[in-house]
Amino acid sequence: MNPRAVWAIYKMEMARAFRTVLQSIVSPVISTSLYFVVFGSAIGSRITEIDGISYGAFIVPGLIMLSLLTQSISNASFAIYFPKFVGSIYELLSAPVSYLEIIIAYVGGAATKSIILGLIILGTASLFVPLTIEHPFWMLCFLVLTSVTFSLFGFIIGIWAKSFEQLQLVPLLIITPLTFLGGSFYSIDMLPGTWRTVTLFNPVLYLVSGFRWSFYGKSDVSIGISLGMTVVFLFVCIAIVAWIFRTGYRLRN
């Protein structure tokens, strides 16, 4: 392990985030604020409480998770795709830097930016609604695990993508709809039996549910299952990344 190499790539990625503060930080925070205005005012006036939690407070974990998933994927996918696009990826692969160090640096940078964003959104949410965090340790665990997992997923997308359009394909057409349909703005107990069963096949449900439990001690599914699903997806992403570097998939051609 070469800490200097990891730190150099990591610092470069963090510097890029600070050069694009409007896109990286300000834009997601404004979007989240608009969600509070729209959903909190329009729907919150009709749905006062869910499971004894005010509707405005109930949607906070889902809004944070929505930003966390999309930003983790976008940060990591662009970070590895851009060197491919300009051709500097070959310099990186030929440098005395191991594949593990490359992954730690790029994924670590993307995950760090997502965690910072998640905490900023949490602070922004506290300006709109009163928040309580019953399990702060598990809240941070879910925050870190989700950021790392979906940064790895974004890393995979960045290697797979052949154009900037493909970078946006998965976040826009898959992740965002799954998050909206994964109990971010409602409890799945409010759904009819058939749709509730269908929703249980949505992997994002377990992330949102576990994260909401860390705030209020209430969730749609067992906290053990939520944590287990997150860890399983993490190891699946690790296995895919390992296969990519072992075979050179879309890296050497």
PDB file of C-alpha atoms in Angstrom:
ATOM      1  CA  MET A   1       0.000   0.000   0.000  1.00  0.00           C
ATOM      2  CA  ASN A   2       1.331   3.408  -1.022  1.00  0.00           C
ATOM      3  CA  PRO A   3      -0.435   6.022   1.163  1.00  0.00           C
ATOM      4  CA  ARG A   4       1.057   8.922  -0.812  1.00  0.00           C
ATOM      5  CA  ALA A   5      -0.425   7.692  -4.080  1.00  0.00           C
ATOM      6  CA  VAL A   6      -3.828   7.167  -2.487  1.00  0.00           C
ATOM      7  CA  TRP A   7      -3.701  10.604  -0.872  1.00  0.00           C
ATOM      8  CA  ALA A   8      -2.682  12.294  -4.142  1.00  0.00           C
ATOM      9  CA  ILE A   9      -5.665  10.872  -6.074  1.00  0.00           C
ATOM     10  CA  TYR A  10      -8.009  11.444  -3.139  1.00  0.00           C
ATOM     11  CA  LYS A  11      -6.902  15.074  -2.751  1.00  0.00           C
ATOM     12  CA  MET A  12      -7.346  15.660  -6.481  1.00  0.00           C
ATOM     13  CA  GLU A  13     -10.928  14.368  -6.331  1.00  0.00           C
ATOM     14  CA  MET A  14     -11.778  16.471  -3.287  1.00  0.00           C
ATOM     15  CA  ALA A  15     -10.257  19.555  -4.937  1.00  0.00           C
ATOM     16  CA  ARG A  16     -12.483  18.991  -7.983  1.00  0.00           C
ATOM     17  CA  ALA A  17     -15.546  18.965  -5.702  1.00  0.00           C
ATOM     18  CA  PHE A  18     -14.607  22.301  -4.153  1.00  0.00           C
ATOM     19  CA  ARG A  19     -14.079  23.775  -7.620  1.00  0.00           C
ATOM     20  CA  THR A  20     -17.669  22.866  -8.499  1.00  0.00           C
ATOM     21  CA  VAL A  21     -19.407  23.759  -5.236  1.00  0.00           C
ATOM     22  CA  LEU A  22     -22.555  24.960  -6.995  1.00  0.00           C
ATOM     23  CA  GLN A  23     -23.049  21.607  -8.713  1.00  0.00           C
ATOM     24  CA  SER A  24     -21.718  19.369  -5.932  1.00  0.00           C
ATOM     25  CA  ILE A  25     -23.259  20.974  -2.848  1.00  0.00           C
ATOM     26  CA  VAL A  26     -25.533  23.945  -3.491  1.00  0.00           C
ATOM     27  CA  SER A  27     -27.709  22.327  -6.181  1.00  0.00           C
ATOM     28  CA  PRO A  28     -28.633  19.178  -4.155  1.00  0.00           C
ATOM     29  CA  VAL A  29     -29.350  21.308  -1.059  1.00  0.00           C
ATOM     30  CA  ILE A  30     -31.676  23.605  -3.036  1.00  0.00           C
ATOM     31  CA  SER A  31     -33.429  20.568  -4.544  1.00  0.00           C
ATOM     32  CA  THR A  32     -33.928  19.067  -1.084  1.00  0.00           C
ATOM     33  CA  SER A  33     -35.319  22.368   0.214  1.00  0.00           C
ATOM     34  CA  LEU A  34     -37.806  22.414  -2.658  1.00  0.00           C
ATOM     35  CA  TYR A  35     -38.902  18.878  -1.754  1.00  0.00           C
ATOM     36  CA  PHE A  36     -39.632  20.103   1.764  1.00  0.00           C
ATOM     37  CA  VAL A  37     -41.623  23.049   0.451  1.00  0.00           C
ATOM     38  CA  VAL A  38     -43.642  20.936  -1.990  1.00  0.00           C
ATOM     39  CA  PHE A  39     -44.140  17.726  -0.025  1.00  0.00           C
ATOM     40  CA  GLY A  40     -44.119  19.290   3.428  1.00  0.00           C
ATOM     41  CA  SER A  41     -46.678  21.953   2.573  1.00  0.00           C
ATOM     42  CA  ALA A  42     -48.856  20.270  -0.054  1.00  0.00           C
ATOM     43  CA  ILE A  43     -48.927  16.706   1.258  1.00  0.00           C
ATOM     44  CA  GLY A  44     -48.041  17.419   4.879  1.00  0.00           C
ATOM     45  CA  SER A  45     -51.248  19.404   5.283  1.00  0.00           C
ATOM     46  CA  ARG A  46     -53.208  16.278   4.305  1.00  0.00           C
ATOM     47  CA  ILE A  47     -51.055  13.641   6.033  1.00  0.00           C
ATOM     48  CA  THR A  48     -50.271  14.943   9.493  1.00  0.00           C
ATOM     49  CA  GLU A  49     -48.490  11.875  10.915  1.00  0.00           C
ATOM     50  CA  ILE A  50     -47.166   8.466   9.895  1.00  0.00           C
ATOM     51  CA  ASP A  51     -46.428   5.992  12.709  1.00  0.00           C
ATOM     52  CA  GLY A  52     -46.648   8.856  15.183  1.00  0.00           C
ATOM     53  CA  ILE A  53     -44.056  10.927  13.281  1.00  0.00           C
ATOM     54  CA  SER A  54     -44.931  14.256  11.645  1.00  0.00           C
ATOM     55  CA  TYR A  55     -44.919  13.908   7.871  1.00  0.00           C
ATOM     56  CA  GLY A  56     -42.221  16.551   7.420  1.00  0.00           C
ATOM     57  CA  ALA A  57     -39.874  14.690   9.763  1.00  0.00           C
ATOM     58  CA  PHE A  58     -40.862  11.310   8.291  1.00  0.00           C
ATOM     59  CA  ILE A  59     -39.574  12.161   4.804  1.00  0.00           C
ATOM     60  CA  VAL A  60     -36.179  13.490   5.970  1.00  0.00           C
ATOM     61  CA  PRO A  61     -34.345  10.105   5.876  1.00  0.00           C
ATOM     62  CA  GLY A  62     -35.797   9.391   2.429  1.00  0.00           C
ATOM     63  CA  LEU A  63     -34.696  12.773   1.072  1.00  0.00           C
ATOM     64  CA  ILE A  64     -31.184  12.311   2.458  1.00  0.00           C
ATOM     65  CA  MET A  65     -31.025   8.813   0.981  1.00  0.00           C
ATOM     66  CA  LEU A  66     -32.222  10.088  -2.410  1.00  0.00           C
ATOM     67  CA  SER A  67     -29.394  12.636  -2.544  1.00  0.00           C
ATOM     68  CA  LEU A  68     -26.903  10.163  -1.123  1.00  0.00           C
ATOM     69  CA  LEU A  69     -27.572   7.497  -3.751  1.00  0.00           C
ATOM     70  CA  THR A  70     -27.630   9.797  -6.765  1.00  0.00           C
ATOM     71  CA  GLN A  71     -24.610  11.863  -5.713  1.00  0.00           C
ATOM     72  CA  SER A  72     -22.503   8.826  -4.744  1.00  0.00           C
ATOM     73  CA  ILE A  73     -23.107   7.277  -8.154  1.00  0.00           C
ATOM     74  CA  SER A  74     -22.572  10.533 -10.060  1.00  0.00           C
ATOM     75  CA  ASN A  75     -19.375  11.471  -8.198  1.00  0.00           C
ATOM     76  CA  ALA A  76     -17.724   8.080  -8.602  1.00  0.00           C
ATOM     77  CA  SER A  77     -18.857   7.410 -12.171  1.00  0.00           C
ATOM     78  CA  PHE A  78     -17.636  10.767 -13.475  1.00  0.00           C
ATOM     79  CA  ALA A  79     -14.360  10.495 -11.528  1.00  0.00           C
ATOM     80  CA  ILE A  80     -13.311   7.296 -13.324  1.00  0.00           C
ATOM     81  CA  TYR A  81     -15.037   7.988 -16.660  1.00  0.00           C
ATOM     82  CA  PHE A  82     -13.299  11.306 -17.282  1.00  0.00           C
ATOM     83  CA  PRO A  83      -9.763   9.783 -17.252  1.00  0.00           C
ATOM     84  CA  LYS A  84     -11.070   7.212 -19.753  1.00  0.00           C
ATOM     85  CA  PHE A  85     -12.541   9.981 -21.891  1.00  0.00           C
ATOM     86  CA  VAL A  86      -9.323  12.025 -22.071  1.00  0.00           C
ATOM     87  CA  GLY A  87      -7.023   8.983 -22.176  1.00  0.00           C
ATOM     88  CA  SER A  88      -5.189   9.607 -18.903  1.00  0.00           C
ATOM     89  CA  ILE A  89      -6.487   6.301 -17.526  1.00  0.00           C
ATOM     90  CA  TYR A  90      -3.576   4.552 -19.271  1.00  0.00           C
ATOM     91  CA  GLU A  91      -1.073   6.659 -17.358  1.00  0.00           C
ATOM     92  CA  LEU A  92      -2.828   5.733 -14.137  1.00  0.00           C
ATOM     93  CA  LEU A  93      -2.849   2.007 -14.977  1.00  0.00           C
ATOM     94  CA  SER A  94       0.834   2.030 -15.918  1.00  0.00           C
ATOM     95  CA  ALA A  95       1.871   3.982 -12.788  1.00  0.00           C
ATOM     96  CA  PRO A  96       3.234   2.115  -9.732  1.00  0.00           C
ATOM     97  CA  VAL A  97      -0.202   2.204  -8.116  1.00  0.00           C
ATOM     98  CA  SER A  98      -2.135  -0.951  -7.312  1.00  0.00           C
ATOM     99  CA  TYR A  99      -5.742  -1.510  -8.307  1.00  0.00           C
ATOM    100  CA  LEU A 100      -6.710  -1.493  -4.619  1.00  0.00           C
ATOM    101  CA  GLU A 101      -5.126   1.937  -4.160  1.00  0.00           C
ATOM    102  CA  ILE A 102      -6.988   3.292  -7.199  1.00  0.00           C
ATOM    103  CA  ILE A 103     -10.307   2.006  -5.849  1.00  0.00           C
ATOM    104  CA  ILE A 104      -9.687   3.337  -2.327  1.00  0.00           C
ATOM    105  CA  ALA A 105      -8.757   6.786  -3.640  1.00  0.00           C
ATOM    106  CA  TYR A 106     -11.586   7.243  -6.148  1.00  0.00           C
ATOM    107  CA  VAL A 107     -14.321   5.555  -4.110  1.00  0.00           C
ATOM    108  CA  GLY A 108     -13.091   7.195  -0.925  1.00  0.00           C
ATOM    109  CA  GLY A 109     -13.236  10.633  -2.539  1.00  0.00           C
ATOM    110  CA  ALA A 110     -16.749  10.069  -3.910  1.00  0.00           C
ATOM    111  CA  ALA A 111     -18.003   8.629  -0.610  1.00  0.00           C
ATOM    112  CA  THR A 112     -16.520  11.508   1.397  1.00  0.00           C
ATOM    113  CA  LYS A 113     -18.281  14.072  -0.788  1.00  0.00           C
ATOM    114  CA  SER A 114     -21.570  12.180  -0.413  1.00  0.00           C
ATOM    115  CA  ILE A 115     -21.242  11.954   3.370  1.00  0.00           C
ATOM    116  CA  ILE A 116     -20.523  15.686   3.626  1.00  0.00           C
ATOM    117  CA  LEU A 117     -23.539  16.393   1.428  1.00  0.00           C
ATOM    118  CA  GLY A 118     -25.731  14.093   3.519  1.00  0.00           C
ATOM    119  CA  LEU A 119     -24.736  15.903   6.729  1.00  0.00           C
ATOM    120  CA  ILE A 120     -25.367  19.294   5.100  1.00  0.00           C
ATOM    121  CA  ILE A 121     -28.829  18.166   3.988  1.00  0.00           C
ATOM    122  CA  LEU A 122     -29.472  16.860   7.502  1.00  0.00           C
ATOM    123  CA  GLY A 123     -28.590  20.289   8.861  1.00  0.00           C
ATOM    124  CA  THR A 124     -30.809  21.934   6.233  1.00  0.00           C
ATOM    125  CA  ALA A 125     -33.709  19.643   7.142  1.00  0.00           C
ATOM    126  CA  SER A 126     -33.421  20.617  10.809  1.00  0.00           C
ATOM    127  CA  LEU A 127     -34.288  24.187   9.759  1.00  0.00           C
ATOM    128  CA  PHE A 128     -37.646  22.995   8.401  1.00  0.00           C
ATOM    129  CA  VAL A 129     -38.726  20.322  10.884  1.00  0.00           C
ATOM    130  CA  PRO A 130     -37.745  19.230  14.421  1.00  0.00           C
ATOM    131  CA  LEU A 131     -35.522  16.158  14.166  1.00  0.00           C
ATOM    132  CA  THR A 132     -34.519  13.456  16.605  1.00  0.00           C
ATOM    133  CA  ILE A 133     -31.855  10.805  16.020  1.00  0.00           C
ATOM    134  CA  GLU A 134     -32.436   7.914  18.398  1.00  0.00           C
ATOM    135  CA  HIS A 135     -29.499   5.845  17.133  1.00  0.00           C
ATOM    136  CA  PRO A 136     -26.740   8.242  15.978  1.00  0.00           C
ATOM    137  CA  PHE A 137     -24.152   5.445  15.699  1.00  0.00           C
ATOM    138  CA  TRP A 138     -26.330   3.430  13.334  1.00  0.00           C
ATOM    139  CA  MET A 139     -27.278   6.577  11.445  1.00  0.00           C
ATOM    140  CA  LEU A 140     -23.601   7.201  10.706  1.00  0.00           C
ATOM    141  CA  CYS A 141     -23.094   3.502   9.868  1.00  0.00           C
ATOM    142  CA  PHE A 142     -25.886   3.567   7.286  1.00  0.00           C
ATOM    143  CA  LEU A 143     -24.617   6.903   5.965  1.00  0.00           C
ATOM    144  CA  VAL A 144     -21.084   5.574   5.458  1.00  0.00           C
ATOM    145  CA  LEU A 145     -22.108   2.110   4.223  1.00  0.00           C
ATOM    146  CA  THR A 146     -24.549   3.532   1.679  1.00  0.00           C
ATOM    147  CA  SER A 147     -22.070   6.130   0.438  1.00  0.00           C
ATOM    148  CA  VAL A 148     -19.273   3.585  -0.003  1.00  0.00           C
ATOM    149  CA  THR A 149     -21.553   0.977  -1.577  1.00  0.00           C
ATOM    150  CA  PHE A 150     -23.082   3.285  -4.162  1.00  0.00           C
ATOM    151  CA  SER A 151     -19.755   4.968  -4.845  1.00  0.00           C
ATOM    152  CA  LEU A 152     -18.496   1.508  -5.792  1.00  0.00           C
ATOM    153  CA  PHE A 153     -21.620   1.065  -7.898  1.00  0.00           C
ATOM    154  CA  GLY A 154     -20.928   4.420  -9.562  1.00  0.00           C
ATOM    155  CA  PHE A 155     -17.321   3.352 -10.177  1.00  0.00           C
ATOM    156  CA  ILE A 156     -18.667   0.309 -12.030  1.00  0.00           C
ATOM    157  CA  ILE A 157     -21.007   2.492 -14.102  1.00  0.00           C
ATOM    158  CA  GLY A 158     -18.146   4.859 -14.942  1.00  0.00           C
ATOM    159  CA  ILE A 159     -16.097   1.969 -16.319  1.00  0.00           C
ATOM    160  CA  TRP A 160     -19.066   0.480 -18.175  1.00  0.00           C
ATOM    161  CA  ALA A 161     -20.248   3.764 -19.746  1.00  0.00           C
ATOM    162  CA  LYS A 162     -19.148   4.686 -23.254  1.00  0.00           C
ATOM    163  CA  SER A 163     -20.614   8.202 -23.234  1.00  0.00           C
ATOM    164  CA  PHE A 164     -21.676  10.962 -20.878  1.00  0.00           C
ATOM    165  CA  GLU A 165     -25.298  10.059 -21.629  1.00  0.00           C
ATOM    166  CA  GLN A 166     -24.784   6.543 -20.290  1.00  0.00           C
ATOM    167  CA  LEU A 167     -23.375   7.986 -17.065  1.00  0.00           C
ATOM    168  CA  GLN A 168     -26.791   9.527 -16.360  1.00  0.00           C
ATOM    169  CA  LEU A 169     -28.809   6.549 -17.577  1.00  0.00           C
ATOM    170  CA  VAL A 170     -28.761   4.415 -14.413  1.00  0.00           C
ATOM    171  CA  PRO A 171     -29.187   7.237 -11.842  1.00  0.00           C
ATOM    172  CA  LEU A 172     -32.060   8.867 -13.742  1.00  0.00           C
ATOM    173  CA  LEU A 173     -33.952   5.839 -15.040  1.00  0.00           C
ATOM    174  CA  ILE A 174     -33.314   3.289 -12.289  1.00  0.00           C
ATOM    175  CA  ILE A 175     -32.021   4.683  -8.981  1.00  0.00           C
ATOM    176  CA  THR A 176     -34.272   7.755  -8.714  1.00  0.00           C
ATOM    177  CA  PRO A 177     -37.526   5.856  -9.499  1.00  0.00           C
ATOM    178  CA  LEU A 178     -36.560   3.052  -7.111  1.00  0.00           C
ATOM    179  CA  THR A 179     -35.920   5.615  -4.372  1.00  0.00           C
ATOM    180  CA  PHE A 180     -39.274   7.316  -4.920  1.00  0.00           C
ATOM    181  CA  LEU A 181     -41.009   3.916  -4.892  1.00  0.00           C
ATOM    182  CA  GLY A 182     -38.968   2.622  -1.950  1.00  0.00           C
ATOM    183  CA  GLY A 183     -40.909   4.273   0.857  1.00  0.00           C
ATOM    184  CA  SER A 184     -39.048   7.584   0.854  1.00  0.00           C
ATOM    185  CA  PHE A 185     -42.264   9.602   1.097  1.00  0.00           C
ATOM    186  CA  TYR A 186     -44.654   7.059   2.604  1.00  0.00           C
ATOM    187  CA  SER A 187     -44.819   3.904   4.673  1.00  0.00           C
ATOM    188  CA  ILE A 188     -45.343   0.729   2.678  1.00  0.00           C
ATOM    189  CA  ASP A 189     -48.005  -0.231   5.240  1.00  0.00           C
ATOM    190  CA  MET A 190     -50.164   2.395   3.508  1.00  0.00           C
ATOM    191  CA  LEU A 191     -50.101   0.347   0.282  1.00  0.00           C
ATOM    192  CA  PRO A 192     -52.561  -2.409  -0.712  1.00  0.00           C
ATOM    193  CA  GLY A 193     -51.366  -5.962  -0.053  1.00  0.00           C
ATOM    194  CA  THR A 194     -50.233  -6.728  -3.617  1.00  0.00           C
ATOM    195  CA  TRP A 195     -48.267  -3.497  -4.033  1.00  0.00           C
ATOM    196  CA  ARG A 196     -46.725  -3.918  -0.619  1.00  0.00           C
ATOM    197  CA  THR A 197     -45.417  -7.327  -1.667  1.00  0.00           C
ATOM    198  CA  VAL A 198     -44.059  -5.873  -4.928  1.00  0.00           C
ATOM    199  CA  THR A 199     -42.304  -3.081  -3.012  1.00  0.00           C
ATOM    200  CA  LEU A 200     -40.438  -5.644  -0.912  1.00  0.00           C
ATOM    201  CA  PHE A 201     -38.463  -6.534  -4.062  1.00  0.00           C
ATOM    202  CA  ASN A 202     -37.168  -2.965  -4.262  1.00  0.00           C
ATOM    203  CA  PRO A 203     -33.629  -2.999  -2.772  1.00  0.00           C
ATOM    204  CA  VAL A 204     -33.725   0.732  -1.999  1.00  0.00           C
ATOM    205  CA  LEU A 205     -36.610   0.098   0.420  1.00  0.00           C
ATOM    206  CA  TYR A 206     -34.228  -1.607   2.837  1.00  0.00           C
ATOM    207  CA  LEU A 207     -31.762   1.288   2.741  1.00  0.00           C
ATOM    208  CA  VAL A 208     -34.448   3.908   3.382  1.00  0.00           C
ATOM    209  CA  SER A 209     -36.152   1.810   6.040  1.00  0.00           C
ATOM    210  CA  GLY A 210     -32.943   1.125   7.942  1.00  0.00           C
ATOM    211  CA  PHE A 211     -31.876   4.755   7.756  1.00  0.00           C
ATOM    212  CA  ARG A 212     -35.310   5.910   9.019  1.00  0.00           C
ATOM    213  CA  TRP A 213     -35.065   3.447  11.911  1.00  0.00           C
ATOM    214  CA  SER A 214     -31.824   5.099  13.033  1.00  0.00           C
ATOM    215  CA  PHE A 215     -33.773   8.370  13.359  1.00  0.00           C
ATOM    216  CA  TYR A 216     -37.064   7.308  14.897  1.00  0.00           C
ATOM    217  CA  GLY A 217     -36.722   3.668  15.905  1.00  0.00           C
ATOM    218  CA  LYS A 218     -39.449   2.665  13.438  1.00  0.00           C
ATOM    219  CA  SER A 219     -39.104   0.979  10.060  1.00  0.00           C
ATOM    220  CA  ASP A 220     -41.068  -0.888   7.423  1.00  0.00           C
ATOM    221  CA  VAL A 221     -38.763  -3.915   7.565  1.00  0.00           C
ATOM    222  CA  SER A 222     -36.482  -5.412  10.193  1.00  0.00           C
ATOM    223  CA  ILE A 223     -33.322  -3.426  10.887  1.00  0.00           C
ATOM    224  CA  GLY A 224     -31.312  -6.653  10.643  1.00  0.00           C
ATOM    225  CA  ILE A 225     -32.620  -7.312   7.139  1.00  0.00           C
ATOM    226  CA  SER A 226     -31.928  -3.690   6.117  1.00  0.00           C
ATOM    227  CA  LEU A 227     -28.347  -3.871   7.326  1.00  0.00           C
ATOM    228  CA  GLY A 228     -27.871  -7.312   5.772  1.00  0.00           C
ATOM    229  CA  MET A 229     -29.130  -6.162   2.360  1.00  0.00           C
ATOM    230  CA  THR A 230     -26.780  -3.176   2.438  1.00  0.00           C
ATOM    231  CA  VAL A 231     -23.774  -5.369   3.265  1.00  0.00           C
ATOM    232  CA  VAL A 232     -24.714  -7.913   0.578  1.00  0.00           C
ATOM    233  CA  PHE A 233     -24.914  -5.196  -2.086  1.00  0.00           C
ATOM    234  CA  LEU A 234     -21.553  -3.847  -0.883  1.00  0.00           C
ATOM    235  CA  PHE A 235     -19.863  -7.217  -1.368  1.00  0.00           C
ATOM    236  CA  VAL A 236     -21.530  -7.690  -4.757  1.00  0.00           C
ATOM    237  CA  CYS A 237     -20.065  -4.351  -5.893  1.00  0.00           C
ATOM    238  CA  ILE A 238     -16.636  -5.292  -4.513  1.00  0.00           C
ATOM    239  CA  ALA A 239     -16.761  -8.599  -6.407  1.00  0.00           C
ATOM    240  CA  ILE A 240     -17.712  -6.856  -9.671  1.00  0.00           C
ATOM    241  CA  VAL A 241     -14.928  -4.262  -9.302  1.00  0.00           C
ATOM    242  CA  ALA A 242     -12.424  -7.039  -8.596  1.00  0.00           C
ATOM    243  CA  TRP A 243     -13.547  -8.854 -11.750  1.00  0.00           C
ATOM    244  CA  ILE A 244     -13.224  -5.644 -13.806  1.00  0.00           C
ATOM    245  CA  PHE A 245      -9.596  -5.113 -12.788  1.00  0.00           C
ATOM    246  CA  ARG A 246      -8.756  -8.787 -13.134  1.00  0.00           C
ATOM    247  CA  THR A 247     -10.095  -8.982 -16.697  1.00  0.00           C
ATOM    248  CA  GLY A 248      -9.371  -5.391 -17.769  1.00  0.00           C
ATOM    249  CA  TYR A 249     -13.009  -4.936 -18.838  1.00  0.00           C
ATOM    250  CA  ARG A 250     -13.261  -1.629 -20.778  1.00  0.00           C
ATOM    251  CA  LEU A 251     -10.021  -0.453 -19.218  1.00  0.00           C
ATOM    252  CA  ARG A 252      -7.468  -1.768 -21.700  1.00  0.00           C
ATOM    253  CA  ASN A 253      -9.339  -1.057 -24.906  1.00  0.00           C
TER     254      ASN A 253
END
